[in-house]
PDB file of C-alpha atoms in Angstrom:
ATOM      1  CA  MET A   1      -0.505   9.720  15.041  1.00 95.00           C
ATOM      2  CA  LYS A   2       0.745  11.941  13.109  1.00 97.00           C
ATOM      3  CA  VAL A   3       1.523  12.117   9.367  1.00 96.00           C
ATOM      4  CA  VAL A   4       5.583  12.855   8.702  1.00 94.00           C
ATOM      5  CA  SER A   5       5.410  13.206   4.847  1.00 93.00           C
ATOM      6  CA  LYS A   6       2.915  11.864   2.115  1.00 93.00           C
ATOM      7  CA  GLN A   7       4.657   8.846  -0.427  1.00 94.00           C
ATOM      8  CA  ARG A   8       4.520   9.628  -4.211  1.00 92.00           C
ATOM      9  CA  ASN A   9       1.569   7.713  -6.421  1.00 93.00           C
ATOM     10  CA  SER A  10       2.007   6.333  -9.856  1.00 91.00           C
ATOM     11  CA  GLY A  11       0.211   6.614 -12.854  1.00 90.00           C
ATOM     12  CA  MET A  12      -1.667   3.518 -13.222  1.00 91.00           C
ATOM     13  CA  CYS A  13      -0.936   0.810 -10.366  1.00 94.00           C
ATOM     14  CA  ILE A  14      -3.944  -0.841  -9.573  1.00 96.00           C
ATOM     15  CA  ILE A  15      -3.978   0.523  -5.504  1.00 97.00           C
ATOM     16  CA  CYS A  16      -2.068   3.777  -5.588  1.00 94.00           C
ATOM     17  CA  GLY A  17      -2.246   4.569  -9.741  1.00 93.00           C
ATOM     18  CA  MET A  18      -3.909   8.433 -10.337  1.00 92.00           C
ATOM     19  CA  ASP A  19      -4.360   7.908 -13.677  1.00 93.00           C
ATOM     20  CA  ASN A  20      -6.205   4.113 -13.651  1.00 95.00           C
ATOM     21  CA  ARG A  21      -9.809   4.379 -13.390  1.00 96.00           C
ATOM     22  CA  LEU A  22     -10.627   1.000 -12.278  1.00 96.00           C
ATOM     23  CA  GLY A  23      -7.510   1.818  -9.179  1.00 96.00           C
ATOM     24  CA  VAL A  24      -8.273   2.627  -5.793  1.00 98.00           C
ATOM     25  CA  LYS A  25      -6.501   5.797  -5.918  1.00 96.00           C
ATOM     26  CA  ALA A  26      -4.917   5.316  -2.498  1.00 96.00           C
ATOM     27  CA  GLN A  27      -2.783   7.844  -0.562  1.00 94.00           C
ATOM     28  CA  PHE A  28      -0.058   6.523   1.702  1.00 96.00           C
ATOM     29  CA  TYR A  29       1.887   8.596   4.434  1.00 96.00           C
ATOM     30  CA  ASN A  30       5.160   8.415   6.077  1.00 97.00           C
ATOM     31  CA  MET A  31       3.983   8.173  10.181  1.00 97.00           C
ATOM     32  CA  GLU A  32       6.023   9.319  12.523  1.00 97.00           C
ATOM     33  CA  ASP A  33       6.404   6.148  14.543  1.00 98.00           C
ATOM     34  CA  GLY A  34       8.329   5.163  11.836  1.00 97.00           C
ATOM     35  CA  SER A  35       4.946   2.870  10.019  1.00 98.00           C
ATOM     36  CA  VAL A  36       2.810   3.724   6.526  1.00 98.00           C
ATOM     37  CA  GLY A  37       0.177   4.626   6.436  1.00 98.00           C
ATOM     38  CA  SER A  38      -3.054   4.400   4.362  1.00 97.00           C
ATOM     39  CA  LEU A  39      -6.282   6.466   3.859  1.00 96.00           C
ATOM     40  CA  PHE A  40      -8.456   4.547   0.872  1.00 97.00           C
ATOM     41  CA  THR A  41     -12.230   3.122  -0.569  1.00 98.00           C
ATOM     42  CA  PHE A  42     -12.547   0.786  -2.581  1.00 98.00           C
ATOM     43  CA  ARG A  43     -15.645   0.572  -5.354  1.00 97.00           C
ATOM     44  CA  VAL A  44     -18.286  -1.219  -5.944  1.00 97.00           C
ATOM     45  CA  GLU A  45     -15.615  -2.246  -9.378  1.00 97.00           C
ATOM     46  CA  HIS A  46     -13.601  -4.017  -6.764  1.00 98.00           C
ATOM     47  CA  GLN A  47     -16.402  -6.315  -5.876  1.00 96.00           C
ATOM     48  CA  SER A  48     -16.587  -9.617  -5.507  1.00 95.00           C
ATOM     49  CA  TYR A  49     -19.633 -10.558  -3.793  1.00 94.00           C
ATOM     50  CA  PRO A  50     -22.535  -8.190  -3.928  1.00 95.00           C
ATOM     51  CA  GLY A  51     -21.315  -5.829  -0.719  1.00 96.00           C
ATOM     52  CA  ARG A  52     -17.626  -7.337  -0.461  1.00 97.00           C
ATOM     53  CA  VAL A  53     -14.362  -6.165  -2.009  1.00 98.00           C
ATOM     54  CA  HIS A  54     -12.823  -9.160  -3.773  1.00 98.00           C
ATOM     55  CA  GLY A  55     -10.221 -10.928  -1.989  1.00 98.00           C
ATOM     56  CA  GLY A  56      -7.718 -10.711  -4.180  1.00 98.00           C
ATOM     57  CA  MET A  57      -8.060  -6.619  -3.915  1.00 98.00           C
ATOM     58  CA  LEU A  58      -7.349  -7.098  -0.524  1.00 98.00           C
ATOM     59  CA  ALA A  59      -4.566  -9.249  -0.730  1.00 98.00           C
ATOM     60  CA  THR A  60      -3.003  -6.406  -3.217  1.00 98.00           C
ATOM     61  CA  MET A  61      -3.833  -3.683  -0.463  1.00 98.00           C
ATOM     62  CA  ILE A  62      -1.646  -5.806   1.983  1.00 98.00           C
ATOM     63  CA  ASP A  63       1.144  -6.543  -0.814  1.00 98.00           C
ATOM     64  CA  GLU A  64       1.428  -2.279  -1.352  1.00 98.00           C
ATOM     65  CA  LEU A  65       1.657  -1.567   2.098  1.00 98.00           C
ATOM     66  CA  ALA A  66       3.726  -4.219   2.734  1.00 98.00           C
ATOM     67  CA  GLY A  67       5.903  -2.629  -0.248  1.00 97.00           C
ATOM     68  CA  ARG A  68       5.852   0.954   0.672  1.00 97.00           C
ATOM     69  CA  VAL A  69       7.328   0.673   4.082  1.00 98.00           C
ATOM     70  CA  LEU A  70       9.960   0.504   2.411  1.00 96.00           C
ATOM     71  CA  TRP A  71       9.908   3.830   0.921  1.00 94.00           C
ATOM     72  CA  VAL A  72       9.514   5.346   4.766  1.00 96.00           C
ATOM     73  CA  ASP A  73      13.498   4.965   5.227  1.00 94.00           C
ATOM     74  CA  ARG A  74      14.672   4.008   1.882  1.00 92.00           C
ATOM     75  CA  PRO A  75      12.874   5.988  -1.126  1.00 88.00           C
ATOM     76  CA  ASP A  76      15.112   5.693  -3.509  1.00 84.00           C
ATOM     77  CA  GLN A  77      14.785   1.965  -3.353  1.00 89.00           C
ATOM     78  CA  ILE A  78      12.625  -1.172  -5.004  1.00 90.00           C
ATOM     79  CA  GLY A  79      10.866  -3.955  -4.186  1.00 93.00           C
ATOM     80  CA  VAL A  80       9.729  -6.939  -4.921  1.00 95.00           C
ATOM     81  CA  THR A  81       7.547  -9.390  -2.998  1.00 97.00           C
ATOM     82  CA  MET A  82       8.819 -12.893  -2.193  1.00 98.00           C
ATOM     83  CA  ASP A  83       5.842 -14.006  -0.654  1.00 98.00           C
ATOM     84  CA  ILE A  84       2.853 -13.413   1.368  1.00 98.00           C
ATOM     85  CA  ASN A  85       0.558 -14.933   3.239  1.00 98.00           C
ATOM     86  CA  VAL A  86      -3.032 -12.788   4.003  1.00 98.00           C
ATOM     87  CA  LYS A  87      -5.910 -13.404   6.630  1.00 98.00           C
ATOM     88  CA  TYR A  88      -9.209 -12.436   6.059  1.00 98.00           C
ATOM     89  CA  ARG A  89     -11.184 -11.332   9.211  1.00 98.00           C
ATOM     90  CA  LYS A  90     -14.271 -10.409   8.072  1.00 98.00           C
ATOM     91  CA  PRO A  91     -16.408  -8.883   5.251  1.00 97.00           C
ATOM     92  CA  VAL A  92     -15.268  -5.674   3.343  1.00 98.00           C
ATOM     93  CA  PRO A  93     -17.652  -3.911   2.542  1.00 97.00           C
ATOM     94  CA  TYR A  94     -16.955  -0.814  -0.116  1.00 97.00           C
ATOM     95  CA  ASN A  95     -17.848   2.294  -0.310  1.00 98.00           C
ATOM     96  CA  VAL A  96     -16.677   2.767   3.300  1.00 98.00           C
ATOM     97  CA  PRO A  97     -13.880   4.506   3.874  1.00 98.00           C
ATOM     98  CA  LEU A  98     -11.159   2.268   5.044  1.00 98.00           C
ATOM     99  CA  LYS A  99      -7.028   3.026   7.018  1.00 98.00           C
ATOM    100  CA  GLY A 100      -3.924   0.405   6.410  1.00 98.00           C
ATOM    101  CA  ARG A 101      -1.087   0.584   8.317  1.00 98.00           C
ATOM    102  CA  GLY A 102       2.167  -1.299   7.250  1.00 98.00           C
ATOM    103  CA  VAL A 103       5.093  -1.913   9.552  1.00 98.00           C
ATOM    104  CA  TYR A 104       8.624  -3.411   9.354  1.00 98.00           C
ATOM    105  CA  VAL A 105       9.090  -7.103  10.526  1.00 98.00           C
ATOM    106  CA  GLN A 106      12.715  -7.508  10.304  1.00 97.00           C
ATOM    107  CA  LYS A 107      15.170  -5.043   7.881  1.00 96.00           C
ATOM    108  CA  LEU A 108      18.210  -6.691   6.425  1.00 96.00           C
ATOM    109  CA  SER A 109      20.048  -5.084   3.540  1.00 93.00           C
ATOM    110  CA  ARG A 110      18.691  -7.047   0.606  1.00 96.00           C
ATOM    111  CA  ALA A 111      15.154  -8.108   2.066  1.00 98.00           C
ATOM    112  CA  TYR A 112      12.793  -7.197   4.662  1.00 98.00           C
ATOM    113  CA  SER A 113       9.751  -8.503   6.151  1.00 98.00           C
ATOM    114  CA  ALA A 114       6.693  -5.628   6.598  1.00 98.00           C
ATOM    115  CA  LYS A 115       3.110  -6.787   8.804  1.00 98.00           C
ATOM    116  CA  CYS A 116       0.175  -4.717   7.485  1.00 98.00           C
ATOM    117  CA  CYS A 117      -3.273  -4.906   7.975  1.00 98.00           C
ATOM    118  CA  ILE A 118      -6.611  -3.086   6.977  1.00 98.00           C
ATOM    119  CA  MET A 119      -8.801  -1.520   9.193  1.00 98.00           C
ATOM    120  CA  ASN A 120     -12.460   0.831   9.698  1.00 98.00           C
ATOM    121  CA  MET A 121     -12.357   3.308  11.143  1.00 97.00           C
ATOM    122  CA  ASP A 122     -13.348   2.202  13.964  1.00 97.00           C
ATOM    123  CA  GLY A 123     -10.089   0.168  14.035  1.00 97.00           C
ATOM    124  CA  GLU A 124     -11.734  -3.189  13.768  1.00 98.00           C
ATOM    125  CA  VAL A 125      -9.133  -5.066  11.350  1.00 98.00           C
ATOM    126  CA  LEU A 126     -10.462  -6.652   8.877  1.00 98.00           C
ATOM    127  CA  ALA A 127      -7.810  -8.237   6.698  1.00 98.00           C
ATOM    128  CA  GLU A 128      -4.118  -8.686   7.954  1.00 98.00           C
ATOM    129  CA  GLY A 129      -0.990 -10.048   6.593  1.00 98.00           C
ATOM    130  CA  GLU A 130       2.715 -10.546   6.209  1.00 98.00           C
ATOM    131  CA  ALA A 131       4.833  -9.901   3.233  1.00 98.00           C
ATOM    132  CA  LYS A 132       8.795 -10.915   2.372  1.00 98.00           C
ATOM    133  CA  TYR A 133      10.503  -8.466   0.373  1.00 98.00           C
ATOM    134  CA  LEU A 134      14.135  -8.545  -1.774  1.00 97.00           C
ATOM    135  CA  ILE A 135      15.450  -4.985  -2.129  1.00 96.00           C
ATOM    136  CA  LEU A 136      15.739  -4.927  -6.154  1.00 90.00           C
ATOM    137  CA  PRO A 137      17.660  -1.918  -7.793  1.00 81.00           C
ATOM    138  CA  ALA A 138      15.024  -0.473 -10.102  1.00 75.00           C
ATOM    139  CA  GLU A 139      17.330  -0.971 -13.514  1.00 77.00           C
ATOM    140  CA  LYS A 140      16.691  -4.803 -12.878  1.00 80.00           C
ATOM    141  CA  ILE A 141      12.858  -4.940 -12.297  1.00 75.00           C
ATOM    142  CA  LEU A 142      12.460  -2.454 -15.469  1.00 73.00           C
ATOM    143  CA  GLU A 143      14.230  -5.135 -17.566  1.00 78.00           C
ATOM    144  CA  GLY A 144      12.494  -6.532 -20.517  1.00 75.00           C
ATOM    145  CA  THR A 145      10.605  -3.831 -20.745  1.00 76.00           C
ATOM    146  CA  ASP A 146      10.013  -1.215 -22.379  1.00 73.00           C
ATOM    147  CA  GLU A 147       8.083   1.397 -20.177  1.00 72.00           C
ATOM    148  CA  GLU A 148       8.697   3.946 -18.282  1.00 71.00           C
ATOM    149  CA  PRO A 149       8.325   4.036 -14.884  1.00 68.00           C
ATOM    150  CA  ASP A 150       5.522   6.174 -12.994  1.00 68.00           C
ATOM    151  CA  TRP A 151       6.335   4.968 -10.282  1.00 65.00           C
ATOM    152  CA  ASP A 152       7.245   9.107  -8.527  1.00 66.00           C
ATOM    153  CA  ARG A 153       4.745  10.668 -11.487  1.00 65.00           C
ATOM    154  CA  TYR A 154       2.616  11.998  -8.942  1.00 72.00           C
ATOM    155  CA  VAL A 155       4.781  13.628  -5.987  1.00 69.00           C
ATOM    156  CA  GLU A 156       3.446  16.051  -3.693  1.00 67.00           C
ATOM    157  CA  ASP A 157       4.319  18.764  -1.510  1.00 58.00           C
ATOM    158  CA  GLU A 158       1.976  19.070   0.807  1.00 63.00           C
ATOM    159  CA  VAL A 159       0.583  16.716   3.003  1.00 64.00           C
ATOM    160  CA  PRO A 160      -3.512  17.215   2.495  1.00 80.00           C
ATOM    161  CA  VAL A 161      -3.411  14.619   6.051  1.00 91.00           C
ATOM    162  CA  THR A 162      -1.890  15.878   9.320  1.00 92.00           C
ATOM    163  CA  GLU A 163      -2.601  12.463  11.398  1.00 95.00           C
ATOM    164  CA  ILE A 164      -4.224   9.015  10.963  1.00 96.00           C
ATOM    165  CA  GLU A 165      -5.376   6.958  14.381  1.00 94.00           C
ATOM    166  CA  PHE A 166      -4.627   3.395  14.060  1.00 93.00           C
TER     167      PHE A 166
END
């Protein structure tokens, strides 16, 4: 499937943060069918049992994919997780390239839900989930903190990936 554009990356997010030394540094793409796609590799720092990625990291990736579904058609809005349900299908190894995909299930003016999955490069589903999000203004999310937002620190004009096979 063709990549339409690349989404931005943040500085310190555990999944997409380019400055987070323990982060996944995942890249996310807007796909031609209106879904979001990702290419990433978990590392040994993300393990639970030897050779396996921690289930919490898998849930966090599902959450990130679902959150980024909003940016496919509403890149200037922010969603916050209200509910998430993850199903673990197979053990996920670290140091192996993986891909993820997220699609809308329902779109409303102030909320949405998305279904997402993590797959190996052969397309086998390793984990999947569904999440519900509330759409909030960015200033509401930043209430109570004196930190500056970094969710658009890394924006690339070039798209290094042109296709992802789902």
